[in-house]
Coordinates of C-alpha atoms in Angstrom, one line a residue:
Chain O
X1 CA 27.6 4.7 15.4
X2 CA 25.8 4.5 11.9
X3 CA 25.2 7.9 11.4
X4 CA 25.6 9.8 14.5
X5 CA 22.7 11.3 14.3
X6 CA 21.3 13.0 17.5
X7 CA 18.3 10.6 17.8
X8 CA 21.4 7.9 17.6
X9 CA 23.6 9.1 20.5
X10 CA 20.4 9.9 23.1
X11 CA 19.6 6.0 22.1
X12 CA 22.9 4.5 22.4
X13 CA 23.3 6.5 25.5
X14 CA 20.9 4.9 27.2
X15 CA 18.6 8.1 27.5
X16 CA 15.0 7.6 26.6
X17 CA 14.2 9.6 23.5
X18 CA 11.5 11.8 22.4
X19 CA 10.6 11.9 19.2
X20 CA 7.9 14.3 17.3
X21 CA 5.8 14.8 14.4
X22 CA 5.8 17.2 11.7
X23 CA 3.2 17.2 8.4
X24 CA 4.7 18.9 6.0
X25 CA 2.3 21.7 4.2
X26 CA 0.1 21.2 1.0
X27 CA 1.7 24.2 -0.5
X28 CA 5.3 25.3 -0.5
X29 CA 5.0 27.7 2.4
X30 CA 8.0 27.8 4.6
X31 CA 6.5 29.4 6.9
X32 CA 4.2 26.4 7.9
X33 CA 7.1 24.7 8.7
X34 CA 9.1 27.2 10.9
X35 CA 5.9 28.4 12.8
X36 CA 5.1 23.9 13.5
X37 CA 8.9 23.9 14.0
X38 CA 9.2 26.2 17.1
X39 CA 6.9 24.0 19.2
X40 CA 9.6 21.3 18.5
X41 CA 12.9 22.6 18.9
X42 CA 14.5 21.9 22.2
X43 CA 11.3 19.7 23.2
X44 CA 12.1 16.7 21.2
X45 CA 15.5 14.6 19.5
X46 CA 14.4 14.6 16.2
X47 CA 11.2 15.3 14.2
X48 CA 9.1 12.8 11.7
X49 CA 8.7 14.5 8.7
X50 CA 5.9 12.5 7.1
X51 CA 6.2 11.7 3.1
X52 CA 2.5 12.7 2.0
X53 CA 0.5 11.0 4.8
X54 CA -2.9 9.8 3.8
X55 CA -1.5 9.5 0.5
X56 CA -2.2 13.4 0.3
X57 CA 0.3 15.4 -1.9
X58 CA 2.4 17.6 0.7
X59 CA 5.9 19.2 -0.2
X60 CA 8.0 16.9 -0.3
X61 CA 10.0 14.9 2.8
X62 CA 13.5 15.6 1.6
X63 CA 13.1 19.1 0.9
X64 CA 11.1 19.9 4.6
X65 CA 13.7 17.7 6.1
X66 CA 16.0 20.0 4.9
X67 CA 14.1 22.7 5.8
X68 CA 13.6 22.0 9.1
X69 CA 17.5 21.0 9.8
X70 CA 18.6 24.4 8.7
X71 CA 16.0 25.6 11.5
X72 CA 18.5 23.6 14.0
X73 CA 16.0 20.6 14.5
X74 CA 16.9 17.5 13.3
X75 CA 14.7 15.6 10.7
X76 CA 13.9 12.1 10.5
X77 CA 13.1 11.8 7.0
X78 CA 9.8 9.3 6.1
X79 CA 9.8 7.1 2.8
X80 CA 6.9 5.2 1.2
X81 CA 7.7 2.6 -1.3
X82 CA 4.3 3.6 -3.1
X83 CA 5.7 6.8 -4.7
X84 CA 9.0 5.7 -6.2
X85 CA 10.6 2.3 -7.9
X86 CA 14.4 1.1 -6.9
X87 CA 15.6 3.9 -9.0
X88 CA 13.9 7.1 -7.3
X89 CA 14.3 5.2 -4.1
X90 CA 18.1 5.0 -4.2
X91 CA 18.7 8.4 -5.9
X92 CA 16.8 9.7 -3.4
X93 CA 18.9 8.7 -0.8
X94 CA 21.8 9.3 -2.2
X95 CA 20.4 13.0 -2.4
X96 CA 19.0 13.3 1.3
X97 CA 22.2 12.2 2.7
X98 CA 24.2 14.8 0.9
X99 CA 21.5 17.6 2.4
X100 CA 22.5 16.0 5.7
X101 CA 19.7 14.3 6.5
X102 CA 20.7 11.3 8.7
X103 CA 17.5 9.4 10.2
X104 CA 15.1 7.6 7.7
X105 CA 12.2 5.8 8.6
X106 CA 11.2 2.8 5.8
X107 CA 7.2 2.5 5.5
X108 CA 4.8 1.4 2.9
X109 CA 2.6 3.9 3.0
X110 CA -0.9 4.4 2.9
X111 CA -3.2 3.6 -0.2
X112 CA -3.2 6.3 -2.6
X113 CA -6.7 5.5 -3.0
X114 CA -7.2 7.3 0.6
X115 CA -5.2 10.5 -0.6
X116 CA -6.5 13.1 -2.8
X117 CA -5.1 11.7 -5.8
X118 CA -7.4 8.6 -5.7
X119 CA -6.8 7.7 -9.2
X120 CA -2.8 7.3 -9.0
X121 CA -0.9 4.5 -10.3
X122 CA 0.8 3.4 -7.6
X123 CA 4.5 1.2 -7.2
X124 CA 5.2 -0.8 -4.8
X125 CA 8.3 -1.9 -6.5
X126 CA 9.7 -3.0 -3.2
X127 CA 8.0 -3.2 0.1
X128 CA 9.1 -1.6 3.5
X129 CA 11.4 -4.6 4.9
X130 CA 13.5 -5.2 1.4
X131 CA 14.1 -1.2 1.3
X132 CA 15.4 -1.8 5.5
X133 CA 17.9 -4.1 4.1
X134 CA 18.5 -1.8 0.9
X135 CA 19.3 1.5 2.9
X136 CA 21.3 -0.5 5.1
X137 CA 23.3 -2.2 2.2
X138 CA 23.9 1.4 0.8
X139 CA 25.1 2.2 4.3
X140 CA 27.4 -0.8 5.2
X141 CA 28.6 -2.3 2.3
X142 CA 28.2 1.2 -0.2
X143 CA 26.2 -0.9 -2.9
X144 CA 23.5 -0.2 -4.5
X145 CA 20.8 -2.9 -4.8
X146 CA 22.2 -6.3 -6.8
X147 CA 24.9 -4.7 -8.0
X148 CA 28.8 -5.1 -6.3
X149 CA 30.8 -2.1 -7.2
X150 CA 30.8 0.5 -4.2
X151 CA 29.7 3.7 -4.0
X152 CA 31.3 7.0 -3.8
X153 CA 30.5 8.9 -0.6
X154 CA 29.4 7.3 2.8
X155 CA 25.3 6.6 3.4
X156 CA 25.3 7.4 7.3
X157 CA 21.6 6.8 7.9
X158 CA 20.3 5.8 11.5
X159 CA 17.1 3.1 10.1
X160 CA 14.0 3.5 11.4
X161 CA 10.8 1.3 10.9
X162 CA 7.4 1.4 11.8
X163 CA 5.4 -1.1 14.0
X164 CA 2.0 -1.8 14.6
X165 CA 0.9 -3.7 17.7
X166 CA -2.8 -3.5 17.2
X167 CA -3.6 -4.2 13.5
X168 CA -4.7 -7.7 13.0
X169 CA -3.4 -10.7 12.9
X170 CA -1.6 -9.3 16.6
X171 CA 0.3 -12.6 16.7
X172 CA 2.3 -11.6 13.4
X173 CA 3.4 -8.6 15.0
X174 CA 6.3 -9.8 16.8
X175 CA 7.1 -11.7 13.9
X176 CA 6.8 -9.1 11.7
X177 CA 9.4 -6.5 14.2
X178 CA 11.8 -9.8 14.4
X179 CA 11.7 -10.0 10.5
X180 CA 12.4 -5.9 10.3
X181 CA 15.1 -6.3 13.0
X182 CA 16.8 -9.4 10.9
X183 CA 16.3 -7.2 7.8
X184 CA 19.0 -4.2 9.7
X185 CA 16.8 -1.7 11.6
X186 CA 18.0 0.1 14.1
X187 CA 14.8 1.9 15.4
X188 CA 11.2 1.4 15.5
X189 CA 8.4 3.8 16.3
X190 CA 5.2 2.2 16.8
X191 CA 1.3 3.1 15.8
X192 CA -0.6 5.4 18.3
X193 CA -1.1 3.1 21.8
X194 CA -4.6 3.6 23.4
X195 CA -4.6 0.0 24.9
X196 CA -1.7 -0.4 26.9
X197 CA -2.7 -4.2 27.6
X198 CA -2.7 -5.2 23.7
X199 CA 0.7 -2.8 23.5
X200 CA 2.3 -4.8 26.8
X201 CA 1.7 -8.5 25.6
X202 CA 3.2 -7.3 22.0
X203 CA 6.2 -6.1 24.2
X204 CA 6.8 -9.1 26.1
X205 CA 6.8 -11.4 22.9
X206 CA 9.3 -8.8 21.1
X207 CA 11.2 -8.7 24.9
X208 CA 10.9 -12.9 25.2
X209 CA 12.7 -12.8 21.4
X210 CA 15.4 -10.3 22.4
X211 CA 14.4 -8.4 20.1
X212 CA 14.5 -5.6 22.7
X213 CA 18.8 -5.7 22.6
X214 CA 18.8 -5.3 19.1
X215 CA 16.4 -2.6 18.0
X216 CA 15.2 0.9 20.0
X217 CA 11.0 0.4 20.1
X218 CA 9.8 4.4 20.6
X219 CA 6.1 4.0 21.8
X220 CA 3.6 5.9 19.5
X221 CA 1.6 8.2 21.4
X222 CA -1.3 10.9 20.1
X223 CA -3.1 13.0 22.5
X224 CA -6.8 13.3 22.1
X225 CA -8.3 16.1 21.3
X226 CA -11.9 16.0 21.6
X227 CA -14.7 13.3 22.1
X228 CA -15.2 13.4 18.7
X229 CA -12.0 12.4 17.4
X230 CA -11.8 9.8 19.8
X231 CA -14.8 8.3 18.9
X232 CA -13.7 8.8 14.9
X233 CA -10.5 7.1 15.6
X234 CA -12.0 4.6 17.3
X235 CA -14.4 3.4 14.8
X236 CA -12.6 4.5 11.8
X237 CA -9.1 4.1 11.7
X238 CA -7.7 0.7 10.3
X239 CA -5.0 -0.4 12.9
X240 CA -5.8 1.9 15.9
X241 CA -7.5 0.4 19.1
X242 CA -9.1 3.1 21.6
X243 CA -10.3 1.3 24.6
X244 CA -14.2 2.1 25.7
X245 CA -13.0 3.5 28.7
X246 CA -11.0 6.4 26.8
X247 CA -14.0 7.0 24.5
X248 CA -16.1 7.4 27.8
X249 CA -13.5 9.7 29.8
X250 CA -13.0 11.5 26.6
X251 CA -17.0 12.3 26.1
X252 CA -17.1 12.9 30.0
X253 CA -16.1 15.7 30.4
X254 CA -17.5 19.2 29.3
X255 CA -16.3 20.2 25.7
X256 CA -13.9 23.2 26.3
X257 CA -12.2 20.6 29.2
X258 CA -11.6 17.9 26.7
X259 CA -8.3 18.9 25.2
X260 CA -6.9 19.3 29.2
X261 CA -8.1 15.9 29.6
X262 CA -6.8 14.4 26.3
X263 CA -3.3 16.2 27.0
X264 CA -3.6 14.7 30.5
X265 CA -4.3 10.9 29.4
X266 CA -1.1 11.2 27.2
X267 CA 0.7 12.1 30.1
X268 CA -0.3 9.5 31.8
X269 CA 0.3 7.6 29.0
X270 CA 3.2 8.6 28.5
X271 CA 4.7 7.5 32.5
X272 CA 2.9 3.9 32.0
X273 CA 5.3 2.9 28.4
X274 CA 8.2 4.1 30.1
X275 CA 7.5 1.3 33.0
X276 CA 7.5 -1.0 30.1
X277 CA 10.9 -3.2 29.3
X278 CA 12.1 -2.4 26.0
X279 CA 10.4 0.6 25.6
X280 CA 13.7 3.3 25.3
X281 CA 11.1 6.5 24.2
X282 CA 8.0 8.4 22.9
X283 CA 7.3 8.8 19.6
X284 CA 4.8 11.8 19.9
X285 CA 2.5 12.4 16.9
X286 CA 0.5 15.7 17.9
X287 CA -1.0 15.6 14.3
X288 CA -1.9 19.6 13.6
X289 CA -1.3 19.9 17.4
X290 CA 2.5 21.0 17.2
X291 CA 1.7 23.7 19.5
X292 CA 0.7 21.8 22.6
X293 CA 4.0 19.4 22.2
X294 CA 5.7 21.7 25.0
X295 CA 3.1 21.6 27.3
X296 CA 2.9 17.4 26.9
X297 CA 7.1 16.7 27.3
X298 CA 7.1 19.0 30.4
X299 CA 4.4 17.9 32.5
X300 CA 5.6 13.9 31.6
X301 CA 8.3 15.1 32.8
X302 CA 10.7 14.8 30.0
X303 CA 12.3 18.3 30.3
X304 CA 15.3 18.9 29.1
X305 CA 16.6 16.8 26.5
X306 CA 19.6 15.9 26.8
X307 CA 22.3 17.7 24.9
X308 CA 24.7 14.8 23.2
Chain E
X1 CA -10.3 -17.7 -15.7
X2 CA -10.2 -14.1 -17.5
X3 CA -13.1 -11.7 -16.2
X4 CA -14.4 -8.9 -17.6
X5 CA -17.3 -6.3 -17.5
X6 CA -19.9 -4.9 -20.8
X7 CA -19.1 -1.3 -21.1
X8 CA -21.8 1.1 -20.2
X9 CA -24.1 1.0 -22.8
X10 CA -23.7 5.3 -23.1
X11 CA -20.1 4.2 -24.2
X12 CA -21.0 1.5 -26.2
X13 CA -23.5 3.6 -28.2
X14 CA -20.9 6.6 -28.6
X15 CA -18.7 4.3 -30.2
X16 CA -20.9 2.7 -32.6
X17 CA -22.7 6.3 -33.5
X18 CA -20.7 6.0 -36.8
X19 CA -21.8 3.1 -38.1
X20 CA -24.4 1.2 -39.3
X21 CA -24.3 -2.6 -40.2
X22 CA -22.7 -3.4 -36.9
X23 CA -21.7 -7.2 -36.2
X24 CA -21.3 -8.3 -32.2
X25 CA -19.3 -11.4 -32.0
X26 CA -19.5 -12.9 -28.4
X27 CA -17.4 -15.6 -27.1
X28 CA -17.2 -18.8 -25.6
X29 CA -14.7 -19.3 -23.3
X30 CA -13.8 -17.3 -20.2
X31 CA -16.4 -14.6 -20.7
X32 CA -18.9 -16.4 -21.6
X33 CA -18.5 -18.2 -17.8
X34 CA -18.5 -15.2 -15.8
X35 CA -21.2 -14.1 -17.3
X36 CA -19.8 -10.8 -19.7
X37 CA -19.7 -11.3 -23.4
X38 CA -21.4 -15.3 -24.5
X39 CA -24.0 -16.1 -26.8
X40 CA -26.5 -14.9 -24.0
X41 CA -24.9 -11.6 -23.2
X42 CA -24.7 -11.0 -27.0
X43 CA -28.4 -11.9 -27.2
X44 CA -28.8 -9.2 -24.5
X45 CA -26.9 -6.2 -26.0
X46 CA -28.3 -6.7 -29.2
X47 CA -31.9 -6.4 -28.6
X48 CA -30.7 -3.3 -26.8
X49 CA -29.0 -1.9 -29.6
X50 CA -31.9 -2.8 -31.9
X51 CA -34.6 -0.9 -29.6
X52 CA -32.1 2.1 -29.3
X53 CA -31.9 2.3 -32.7
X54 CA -35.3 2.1 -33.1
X55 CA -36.1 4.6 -30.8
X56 CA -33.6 7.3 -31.5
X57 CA -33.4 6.3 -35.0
X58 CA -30.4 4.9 -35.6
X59 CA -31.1 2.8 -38.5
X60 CA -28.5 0.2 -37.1
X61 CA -28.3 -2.7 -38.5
X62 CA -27.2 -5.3 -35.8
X63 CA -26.1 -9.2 -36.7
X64 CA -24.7 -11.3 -33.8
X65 CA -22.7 -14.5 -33.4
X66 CA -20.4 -16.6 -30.6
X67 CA -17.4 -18.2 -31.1
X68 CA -15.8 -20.9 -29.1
X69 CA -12.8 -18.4 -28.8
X70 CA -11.2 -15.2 -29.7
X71 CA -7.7 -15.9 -29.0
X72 CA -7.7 -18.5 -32.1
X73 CA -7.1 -17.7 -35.4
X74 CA -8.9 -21.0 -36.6
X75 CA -11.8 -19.7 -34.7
X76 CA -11.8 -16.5 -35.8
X77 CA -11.3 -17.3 -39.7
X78 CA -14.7 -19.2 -40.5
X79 CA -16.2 -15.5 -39.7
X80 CA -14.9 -13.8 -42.8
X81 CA -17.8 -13.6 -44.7
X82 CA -19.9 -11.7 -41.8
X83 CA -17.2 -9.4 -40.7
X84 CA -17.2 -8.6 -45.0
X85 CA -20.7 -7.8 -44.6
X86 CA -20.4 -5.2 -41.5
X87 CA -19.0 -1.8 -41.2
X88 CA -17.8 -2.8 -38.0
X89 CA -17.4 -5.5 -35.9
X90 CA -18.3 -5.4 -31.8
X91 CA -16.4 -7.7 -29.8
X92 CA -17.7 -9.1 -26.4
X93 CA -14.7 -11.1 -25.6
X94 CA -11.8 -10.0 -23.4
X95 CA -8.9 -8.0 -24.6
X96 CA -6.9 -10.5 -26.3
X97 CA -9.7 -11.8 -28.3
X98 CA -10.8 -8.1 -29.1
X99 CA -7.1 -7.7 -30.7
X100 CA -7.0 -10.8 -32.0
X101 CA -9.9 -10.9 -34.1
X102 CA -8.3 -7.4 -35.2
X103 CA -5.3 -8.8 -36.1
X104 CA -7.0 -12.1 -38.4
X105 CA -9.1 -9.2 -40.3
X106 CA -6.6 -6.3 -40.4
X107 CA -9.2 -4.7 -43.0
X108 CA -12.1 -4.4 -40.0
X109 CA -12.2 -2.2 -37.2
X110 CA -12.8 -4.1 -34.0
X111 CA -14.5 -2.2 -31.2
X112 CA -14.4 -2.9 -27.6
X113 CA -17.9 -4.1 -25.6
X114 CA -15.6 -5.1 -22.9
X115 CA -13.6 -4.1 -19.9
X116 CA -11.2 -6.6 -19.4
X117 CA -10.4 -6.4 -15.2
X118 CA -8.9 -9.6 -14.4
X119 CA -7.7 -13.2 -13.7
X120 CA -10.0 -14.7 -11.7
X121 CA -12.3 -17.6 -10.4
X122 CA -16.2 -17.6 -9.4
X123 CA -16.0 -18.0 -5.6
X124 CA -19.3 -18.1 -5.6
X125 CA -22.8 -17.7 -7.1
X126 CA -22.2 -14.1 -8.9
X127 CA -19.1 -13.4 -7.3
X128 CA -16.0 -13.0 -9.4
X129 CA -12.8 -12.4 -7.4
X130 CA -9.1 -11.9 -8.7
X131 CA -6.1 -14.4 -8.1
X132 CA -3.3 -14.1 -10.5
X133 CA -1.5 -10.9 -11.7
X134 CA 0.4 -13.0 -14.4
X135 CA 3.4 -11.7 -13.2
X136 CA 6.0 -14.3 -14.5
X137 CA 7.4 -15.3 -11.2
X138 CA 5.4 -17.3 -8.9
X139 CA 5.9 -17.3 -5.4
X140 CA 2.6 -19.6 -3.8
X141 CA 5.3 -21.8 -2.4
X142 CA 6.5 -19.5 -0.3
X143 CA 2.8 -18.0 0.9
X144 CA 1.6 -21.6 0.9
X145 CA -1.1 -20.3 -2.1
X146 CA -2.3 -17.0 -1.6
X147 CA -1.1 -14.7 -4.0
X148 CA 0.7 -10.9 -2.5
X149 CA 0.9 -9.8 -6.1
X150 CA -2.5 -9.7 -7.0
X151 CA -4.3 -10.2 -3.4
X152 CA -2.3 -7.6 -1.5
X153 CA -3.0 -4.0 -2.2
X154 CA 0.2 -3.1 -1.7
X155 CA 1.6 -6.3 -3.4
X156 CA 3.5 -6.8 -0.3
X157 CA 6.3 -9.4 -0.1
X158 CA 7.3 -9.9 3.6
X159 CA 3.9 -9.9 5.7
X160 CA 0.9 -7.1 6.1
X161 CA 1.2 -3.4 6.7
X162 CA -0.4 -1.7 9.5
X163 CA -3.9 -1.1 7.9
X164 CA -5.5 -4.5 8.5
X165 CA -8.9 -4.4 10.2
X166 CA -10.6 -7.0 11.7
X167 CA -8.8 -9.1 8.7
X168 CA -9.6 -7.2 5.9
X169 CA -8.0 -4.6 4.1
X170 CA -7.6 -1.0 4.5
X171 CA -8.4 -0.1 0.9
X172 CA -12.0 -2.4 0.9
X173 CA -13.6 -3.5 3.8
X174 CA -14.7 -6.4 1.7
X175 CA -11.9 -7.4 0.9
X176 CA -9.7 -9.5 3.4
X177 CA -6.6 -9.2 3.7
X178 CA -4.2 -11.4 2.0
X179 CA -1.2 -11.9 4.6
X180 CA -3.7 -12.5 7.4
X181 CA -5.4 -15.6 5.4
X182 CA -1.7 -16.4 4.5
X183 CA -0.6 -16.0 8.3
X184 CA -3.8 -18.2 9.1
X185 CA -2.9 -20.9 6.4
X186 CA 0.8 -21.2 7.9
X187 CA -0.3 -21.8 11.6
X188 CA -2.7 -24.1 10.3
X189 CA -0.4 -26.3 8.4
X190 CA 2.4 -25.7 11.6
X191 CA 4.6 -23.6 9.2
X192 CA 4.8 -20.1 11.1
X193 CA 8.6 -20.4 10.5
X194 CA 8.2 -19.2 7.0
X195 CA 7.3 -16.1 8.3
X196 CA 11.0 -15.6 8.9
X197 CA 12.2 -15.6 5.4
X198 CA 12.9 -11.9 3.8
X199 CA 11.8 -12.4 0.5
X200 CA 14.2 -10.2 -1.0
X201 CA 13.5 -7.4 -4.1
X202 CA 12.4 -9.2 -7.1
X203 CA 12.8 -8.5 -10.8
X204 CA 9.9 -7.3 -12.2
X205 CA 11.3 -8.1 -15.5
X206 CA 9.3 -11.2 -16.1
X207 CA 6.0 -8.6 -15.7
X208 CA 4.9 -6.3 -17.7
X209 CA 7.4 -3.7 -16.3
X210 CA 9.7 -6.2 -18.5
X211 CA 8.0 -4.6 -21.4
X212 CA 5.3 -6.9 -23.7
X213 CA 5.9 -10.6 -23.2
X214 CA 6.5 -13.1 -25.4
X215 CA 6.9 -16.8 -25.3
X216 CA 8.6 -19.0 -27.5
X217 CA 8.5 -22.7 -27.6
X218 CA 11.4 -23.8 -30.7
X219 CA 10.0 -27.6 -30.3
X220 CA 6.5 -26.8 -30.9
X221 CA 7.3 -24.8 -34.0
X222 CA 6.9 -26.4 -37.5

């Protein structure tokens, strides 16, 4: 075990994992975070907490993480390399684990010229894959980065990654998940699926690589929640695919039925990845939609979670 | 080359409200190609001056000249008697050059008519694009010529993040992506296997994070 987390010991098991989503508030509300936390506990193994998505400025990931782990859910702590140089990075940790916090997910984060703070200088010091092999140095060998006298204090931290199977050039993909796996992740959760065929031939390459023994891929899913969105996300979002077919069953059907229909298409959803070789779980991101998560894990029939 | 932009000419005018025999020295080097700050552009912005002076009565007194460069002293020098003669001087050359001529005639002060935005080359007619970040460590071997430092958004190291679109980047949708053209470029020359290598965390020493650089050559010093 690296860090015996729960998320950890439900994948080392063998169980297939649910994971969830939680956006921390722009304010310092604590409320916000209890109220979004209820939907979660018991439903999922662990929760994202997302370190200002969008580039947005939210309270900050350690300090929600913490929050939400004294709430009895357990936190998988995001961290962009945009906000913070080697220095932040590794204090950071250093700090997160001695709240407790024992899942981390390495990202690069979105452009802070999408965020509310356009005109931010950003870092970048390091990118996603050199922090993987950082966190993982802290954890195994208890050094910080280029230097060779150990730490005091043990780094458990389960690694997490992200993955996206549907932003351009596709055939990098694998490449790219091989290169994170080499670098020491243990876990990967992937960007929203929508087109399971792009999602299945990224599969097989990791699978045809192994790469399926040596990391745990959590399939991304969103549910839809009207025709609108769908259609937003389809055109507008950078590195998400939405399948015509979903734009038209999405705008089928009569407005106050389109949530039903959007919960019912993750569900399906939802039954088709778990088919899929190398996929051990969901990674549910039910953006601003915490409160339908119960609703989604039951009828795909992932009720209960198994107690490790 | 070095690229840069004239200033709005509200800015410019702010600046120079003070003043009153002004002297705009262009140059002729890398400004002067893309197109900013030569002996046309200088042409340009002082027949502007002049009729806003005119008109709002300014009583400015505007001279110009170009010089082959602002970055050299032995350039610079042969302008003494004009930058005498001015209250202030105007330069249209790129940062360095704006400083340098500063630094030749410490008695002057040396305005800007310039933003200075980048190292770059004309890709093609009226296009100006950036290439180098001057970051003191180059790594085109290893992304077979396409720079991550100053082509990547992110400056990304090991590959793309998840934000490319249709080959360009999230940030500018005219702007393509760097790691996909460098993806591209390896299966083109066979080389995919570089992919492989973790380029591991630089020092950002040789940058400007290093603090100002400096370069010292003992052999070419008299």
């Amino acid at each position: 075990m690296k860090a015996n987390s729960n998320l950890e010991k439900i994948l080392e098991r063998g169980e297939f994992a649910v994971t969830g989503e939680l956006g921390p508030p722009k304010g310092n509300d604590v409320e916000v975070i209890k109220k979004k936390a209820q939907f979660l506990k018991g439903n999922v193994d662990a929760v994202n907490i997302t370190d200002n998505q969008t580039a947005v400025v939210r309270m900050s990931s350690i300090a929600a993480s913490k929050l939400l782990l004294d709430l009895g859910v357990e936190p998988v702590m995001q961290m962009v390399v945009r906000d913070r140089n080697r220095i932040a990075i590794q204090s950071d940790i250093l700090g997160a684990t001695a709240l407790g916090l024992k899942n981390m997910l390495c990202l690069s984060g979105d452009h802070q010229t999408f965020g509310n703070q356009p005109d931010a200088k950003n870092v970048f010091d390091i990118d996603s894959i050199q922090l993987i092999g950082l966190v993982k140095r802290l954890r195994d060998e208890k050094k910080m980065l280029n230097l060779e006298d150990e730490i005091e204090g043990d780094v458990g931290i389960f690694i997490g990654a992200a993955a996206n199977p549907f932003a351009e050039p596709f055939g990098f993909r694998p490449l790219r998940l091989r290169k994170k796996v080499a670098a020491g992740v243990n876990f990967i959760q992937t960007q929203c699926i929508y087109d399971m065929k792009i999602f299945k031939e990224f599969m097989k390459a990791v699978c045809d690589m192994g790469l399926d023994q040596k990391v745990h891929i959590l399939a991304g899913v969103t549910p839809l929640k009207s025709a609108g969105m769908t259609k937003y996300m389809a055109n507008n979002v950078p590195g998400i695919i939405i399948p015509e077919e979903l734009v038209k069953r999405m705008a089928g059907v009569a407005k106050e039925k389109a949530a039903e229909e959007g919960i019912k298409i993750c569900v399906e959803q939802i039954q088709e990845l778990r088919e899929i070789k190398g996929v051990h779980g969901i990674h549910l991101m039910a953006i601003e939609w915490e409160s339908r998560v119960p609703e989604i894990v039951s009828q795909a029939k992932l009720l209960p979670r198994p107690v490790v | 080359m070095i690229v840069g932009d004239r200033k709005p000419i509200e800015e410019i005018k702010e600046m120079l409200a003070p003043y009153k025999k002004i002297l705009l020295v262009g140059c002729g080097t890398c400004i002067s190609v893309c197109m900013t700050g030569g002996e046309k552009e200088v042409g340009i912005l002082a027949s502007e001056l002049r009729m806003i002076s005119e008109l709002e009565k300014k009583d400015w007194e505007i001279s110009e000249t170009t010089i082959q460069r602002q970055c050299e002293r032995e350039y610079i020098e042969p302008l003494k008697e004009q930058f005498e003669k001015a209250d202030v001087v105007m330069s249209m050359a790129c940062g360095v050059g704006i400083q340098y001529m500063a630094e030749v005639f410490p008695e002057k002060i040396v305005l800007p008519a310039v933003n200075t935005t980048f190292y770059g080359t004309n890709v093609k007619e009226g296009e100006w694009q950036e290439r180098c970040a001057g970051c003191g460590d180059c790594v085109l071997d290893k992304t077979l010529g396409i720079c991550p430092v100053a082509r990547c958004s992110k400056g990304l190291y090991n590959g793309p993040c998840g934000g490319t679109d249709n080959g360009k980047c999230e940030v500018n949708k005219d702007l393509d992506c760097a790691w996909y053209l460098i993806y591209n470029r390896m299966k083109e020359h066979g080389k995919l296997d570089m992919l492989d290598e973790i380029i591991p965390a630089r020092s950002w020493k040789t940058s400007l994070h290093g603090g100002p650089r400096k370069r010292v050559r003992e052999d070419a010093q008299k």
